[in-house]
Amino acid sequence: MKCIVGVTVTGLDERGSKILEPGAPMPEARLRAIRGLADAGIRVYALIGPVLDRLEGQEEEFCDAVATAGAKEAVLDRLNPRTELSARLARMGVSGSAAALGKIRDGLEARGISVSDAFQRSRRSPCYQPGVT
C-alpha cells in the first residue's frame, strides 16, 4: 500500500504553540514524528501553515529544523482565516506573513525540499497523488 503522511508544523516556539494551538503536540514532537516516519521509510511531508508573522526572522532556523527532521517535501499554507478566526488572531496580535512564506519557500528549496502550495491541485503536491491513500 502506498501512503503519504503529512505532519503540520507551524513554528518552533513552544510558548507560541501553546497559545495558538492549545492541546496540540509541541513543535519538537511534530519534528520527531517526521523523523520517525522518514526513518521508517514512509513518505512524509511537512504541512507548514498557516505561515504567520511569528516566523519572521526565524525562517532559516525553521527551514533547518524541517530539513533535519527528514522531510523531503513540504506544503505551504498561507493564512486564509474565517471571520471568527480573524477576530481571534487580531486579539492575539497575529497575522499571516507573505514575507516569511517566501523566505521559507526559498530556504526549503535551497535545502533540496520539494515545495508546493496547499490547496493547489497540482501534480507536484503530495496532497494530490493519484493512487495514494
PDB file of C-alpha atoms in Angstrom:
ATOM      1  CA  MET A   1       0.000   0.000   0.000  1.00  0.00           C
ATOM      2  CA  LYS A   2       1.277   3.448  -0.895  1.00  0.00           C
ATOM      3  CA  CYS A   3       0.820   6.208   1.620  1.00  0.00           C
ATOM      4  CA  ILE A   4       1.954   9.703   2.384  1.00  0.00           C
ATOM      5  CA  VAL A   5       1.816  11.228   5.837  1.00  0.00           C
ATOM      6  CA  GLY A   6       1.615  14.964   6.410  1.00  0.00           C
ATOM      7  CA  VAL A   7       2.655  16.478   9.728  1.00  0.00           C
ATOM      8  CA  THR A   8       1.682  20.075  10.454  1.00  0.00           C
ATOM      9  CA  VAL A   9       4.480  22.310  11.715  1.00  0.00           C
ATOM     10  CA  THR A  10       3.548  25.917  12.443  1.00  0.00           C
ATOM     11  CA  GLY A  11       6.674  27.151  14.189  1.00  0.00           C
ATOM     12  CA  LEU A  12       9.406  26.235  16.647  1.00  0.00           C
ATOM     13  CA  ASP A  13       8.337  28.305  19.635  1.00  0.00           C
ATOM     14  CA  GLU A  14       6.730  26.113  22.294  1.00  0.00           C
ATOM     15  CA  ARG A  15       5.145  29.050  24.123  1.00  0.00           C
ATOM     16  CA  GLY A  16       3.574  30.405  20.939  1.00  0.00           C
ATOM     17  CA  SER A  17       2.369  26.943  20.028  1.00  0.00           C
ATOM     18  CA  LYS A  18       0.628  26.533  23.383  1.00  0.00           C
ATOM     19  CA  ILE A  19      -1.183  29.831  22.866  1.00  0.00           C
ATOM     20  CA  LEU A  20      -2.126  29.393  19.212  1.00  0.00           C
ATOM     21  CA  GLU A  21      -2.787  25.641  19.240  1.00  0.00           C
ATOM     22  CA  PRO A  22      -3.808  24.631  22.748  1.00  0.00           C
ATOM     23  CA  GLY A  23      -3.771  20.873  23.220  1.00  0.00           C
ATOM     24  CA  ALA A  24      -1.811  20.183  20.024  1.00  0.00           C
ATOM     25  CA  PRO A  25       1.583  18.443  20.081  1.00  0.00           C
ATOM     26  CA  MET A  26       4.536  20.751  20.605  1.00  0.00           C
ATOM     27  CA  PRO A  27       6.796  21.596  17.651  1.00  0.00           C
ATOM     28  CA  GLU A  28       9.597  19.291  18.780  1.00  0.00           C
ATOM     29  CA  ALA A  29       7.181  16.336  18.982  1.00  0.00           C
ATOM     30  CA  ARG A  30       5.973  17.069  15.458  1.00  0.00           C
ATOM     31  CA  LEU A  31       9.539  17.202  14.146  1.00  0.00           C
ATOM     32  CA  ARG A  32      10.303  13.900  15.920  1.00  0.00           C
ATOM     33  CA  ALA A  33       7.240  12.388  14.216  1.00  0.00           C
ATOM     34  CA  ILE A  34       8.589  13.474  10.814  1.00  0.00           C
ATOM     35  CA  ARG A  35      11.978  11.960  11.688  1.00  0.00           C
ATOM     36  CA  GLY A  36      10.439   8.678  12.841  1.00  0.00           C
ATOM     37  CA  LEU A  37       8.311   8.334   9.733  1.00  0.00           C
ATOM     38  CA  ALA A  38      11.196   9.226   7.418  1.00  0.00           C
ATOM     39  CA  ASP A  39      13.491   6.789   9.214  1.00  0.00           C
ATOM     40  CA  ALA A  40      10.854   4.070   8.794  1.00  0.00           C
ATOM     41  CA  GLY A  41      10.860   4.685   5.039  1.00  0.00           C
ATOM     42  CA  ILE A  42       7.433   6.295   4.999  1.00  0.00           C
ATOM     43  CA  ARG A  43       6.948   9.216   2.651  1.00  0.00           C
ATOM     44  CA  VAL A  44       6.283  12.217   4.869  1.00  0.00           C
ATOM     45  CA  TYR A  45       5.799  15.880   4.164  1.00  0.00           C
ATOM     46  CA  ALA A  46       5.727  18.907   6.439  1.00  0.00           C
ATOM     47  CA  LEU A  47       2.496  20.878   6.180  1.00  0.00           C
ATOM     48  CA  ILE A  48       3.706  24.330   7.108  1.00  0.00           C
ATOM     49  CA  GLY A  49       0.852  26.536   7.928  1.00  0.00           C
ATOM     50  CA  PRO A  50      -0.565  28.773   8.312  1.00  0.00           C
ATOM     51  CA  VAL A  51       2.610  30.792   7.844  1.00  0.00           C
ATOM     52  CA  LEU A  52       2.309  33.520  10.468  1.00  0.00           C
ATOM     53  CA  ASP A  53       4.277  36.662  11.226  1.00  0.00           C
ATOM     54  CA  ARG A  54       5.738  34.990  14.318  1.00  0.00           C
ATOM     55  CA  LEU A  55       8.082  33.121  11.938  1.00  0.00           C
ATOM     56  CA  GLU A  56       9.614  36.358  10.642  1.00  0.00           C
ATOM     57  CA  GLY A  57      13.298  36.420  11.495  1.00  0.00           C
ATOM     58  CA  GLN A  58      13.286  32.667  12.243  1.00  0.00           C
ATOM     59  CA  GLU A  59      12.942  31.382   8.695  1.00  0.00           C
ATOM     60  CA  GLU A  60      16.458  29.894   8.434  1.00  0.00           C
ATOM     61  CA  GLU A  61      16.231  28.126  11.794  1.00  0.00           C
ATOM     62  CA  PHE A  62      12.776  26.836  10.867  1.00  0.00           C
ATOM     63  CA  CYS A  63      13.946  25.516   7.486  1.00  0.00           C
ATOM     64  CA  ASP A  64      16.950  23.841   9.131  1.00  0.00           C
ATOM     65  CA  ALA A  65      14.661  22.104  11.627  1.00  0.00           C
ATOM     66  CA  VAL A  66      12.310  20.803   8.930  1.00  0.00           C
ATOM     67  CA  ALA A  67      15.214  19.596   6.776  1.00  0.00           C
ATOM     68  CA  THR A  68      16.999  17.977   9.717  1.00  0.00           C
ATOM     69  CA  ALA A  69      13.782  16.178  10.658  1.00  0.00           C
ATOM     70  CA  GLY A  70      13.944  14.405   7.304  1.00  0.00           C
ATOM     71  CA  ALA A  71      11.105  15.939   5.311  1.00  0.00           C
ATOM     72  CA  LYS A  72      11.766  15.746   1.574  1.00  0.00           C
ATOM     73  CA  GLU A  73       8.545  17.558   0.705  1.00  0.00           C
ATOM     74  CA  ALA A  74       6.689  20.499   2.187  1.00  0.00           C
ATOM     75  CA  VAL A  75       3.319  22.071   1.583  1.00  0.00           C
ATOM     76  CA  LEU A  76       2.974  25.767   2.436  1.00  0.00           C
ATOM     77  CA  ASP A  77      -0.340  27.173   3.601  1.00  0.00           C
ATOM     78  CA  ARG A  78      -0.915  30.902   3.704  1.00  0.00           C
ATOM     79  CA  LEU A  79      -3.326  32.266   6.284  1.00  0.00           C
ATOM     80  CA  ASN A  80      -6.896  32.242   4.957  1.00  0.00           C
ATOM     81  CA  PRO A  81      -8.896  32.983   8.102  1.00  0.00           C
ATOM     82  CA  ARG A  82     -12.622  32.760   8.500  1.00  0.00           C
ATOM     83  CA  THR A  83     -14.337  35.719  10.110  1.00  0.00           C
ATOM     84  CA  GLU A  84     -14.290  34.303  13.645  1.00  0.00           C
ATOM     85  CA  LEU A  85     -10.643  33.251  13.323  1.00  0.00           C
ATOM     86  CA  SER A  86      -9.646  36.685  12.028  1.00  0.00           C
ATOM     87  CA  ALA A  87     -11.080  38.332  15.138  1.00  0.00           C
ATOM     88  CA  ARG A  88      -9.311  35.865  17.441  1.00  0.00           C
ATOM     89  CA  LEU A  89      -5.958  36.297  15.705  1.00  0.00           C
ATOM     90  CA  ALA A  90      -6.333  40.086  15.730  1.00  0.00           C
ATOM     91  CA  ARG A  91      -6.878  39.995  19.507  1.00  0.00           C
ATOM     92  CA  MET A  92      -3.684  37.937  19.793  1.00  0.00           C
ATOM     93  CA  GLY A  93      -1.733  40.299  17.540  1.00  0.00           C
ATOM     94  CA  VAL A  94      -1.055  37.565  14.973  1.00  0.00           C
ATOM     95  CA  SER A  95      -1.312  37.800  11.208  1.00  0.00           C
ATOM     96  CA  GLY A  96      -0.183  35.956   8.111  1.00  0.00           C
ATOM     97  CA  SER A  97       3.176  36.743   6.578  1.00  0.00           C
ATOM     98  CA  ALA A  98       3.820  36.676   2.859  1.00  0.00           C
ATOM     99  CA  ALA A  99       7.425  37.671   3.582  1.00  0.00           C
ATOM    100  CA  ALA A 100       8.030  34.675   5.852  1.00  0.00           C
ATOM    101  CA  LEU A 101       6.241  32.399   3.404  1.00  0.00           C
ATOM    102  CA  GLY A 102       8.561  33.459   0.587  1.00  0.00           C
ATOM    103  CA  LYS A 103      11.706  33.080   2.694  1.00  0.00           C
ATOM    104  CA  ILE A 104      10.594  29.665   3.934  1.00  0.00           C
ATOM    105  CA  ARG A 105       9.842  28.525   0.377  1.00  0.00           C
ATOM    106  CA  ASP A 106      13.284  29.657  -0.776  1.00  0.00           C
ATOM    107  CA  GLY A 107      15.015  28.190   2.284  1.00  0.00           C
ATOM    108  CA  LEU A 108      13.374  24.783   1.935  1.00  0.00           C
ATOM    109  CA  GLU A 109      14.069  24.605  -1.793  1.00  0.00           C
ATOM    110  CA  ALA A 110      17.714  25.547  -1.128  1.00  0.00           C
ATOM    111  CA  ARG A 111      17.862  22.523   1.198  1.00  0.00           C
ATOM    112  CA  GLY A 112      16.555  20.218  -1.533  1.00  0.00           C
ATOM    113  CA  ILE A 113      12.993  20.018  -0.237  1.00  0.00           C
ATOM    114  CA  SER A 114      10.222  19.984  -2.845  1.00  0.00           C
ATOM    115  CA  VAL A 115       7.732  22.744  -2.001  1.00  0.00           C
ATOM    116  CA  SER A 116       4.131  23.163  -3.143  1.00  0.00           C
ATOM    117  CA  ASP A 117       1.179  25.290  -2.094  1.00  0.00           C
ATOM    118  CA  ALA A 118      -1.650  23.910  -0.008  1.00  0.00           C
ATOM    119  CA  PHE A 119      -4.972  23.526  -1.721  1.00  0.00           C
ATOM    120  CA  GLN A 120      -3.416  23.895  -5.169  1.00  0.00           C
ATOM    121  CA  ARG A 121      -4.352  20.809  -7.139  1.00  0.00           C
ATOM    122  CA  SER A 122      -1.025  20.400  -8.860  1.00  0.00           C
ATOM    123  CA  ARG A 123       0.573  17.090  -9.663  1.00  0.00           C
ATOM    124  CA  ARG A 124       3.661  18.323  -7.833  1.00  0.00           C
ATOM    125  CA  SER A 125       1.870  18.475  -4.489  1.00  0.00           C
ATOM    126  CA  PRO A 126       1.922  15.457  -2.183  1.00  0.00           C
ATOM    127  CA  CYS A 127      -1.675  16.388  -1.396  1.00  0.00           C
ATOM    128  CA  TYR A 128      -2.643  15.398  -4.944  1.00  0.00           C
ATOM    129  CA  GLN A 129      -1.263  11.996  -5.770  1.00  0.00           C
ATOM    130  CA  PRO A 130      -3.460   9.622  -7.749  1.00  0.00           C
ATOM    131  CA  GLY A 131      -3.321   6.124  -6.287  1.00  0.00           C
ATOM    132  CA  VAL A 132      -2.012   7.254  -2.909  1.00  0.00           C
ATOM    133  CA  THR A 133      -4.239   6.735   0.114  1.00  0.00           C
TER     134      THR A 133
END
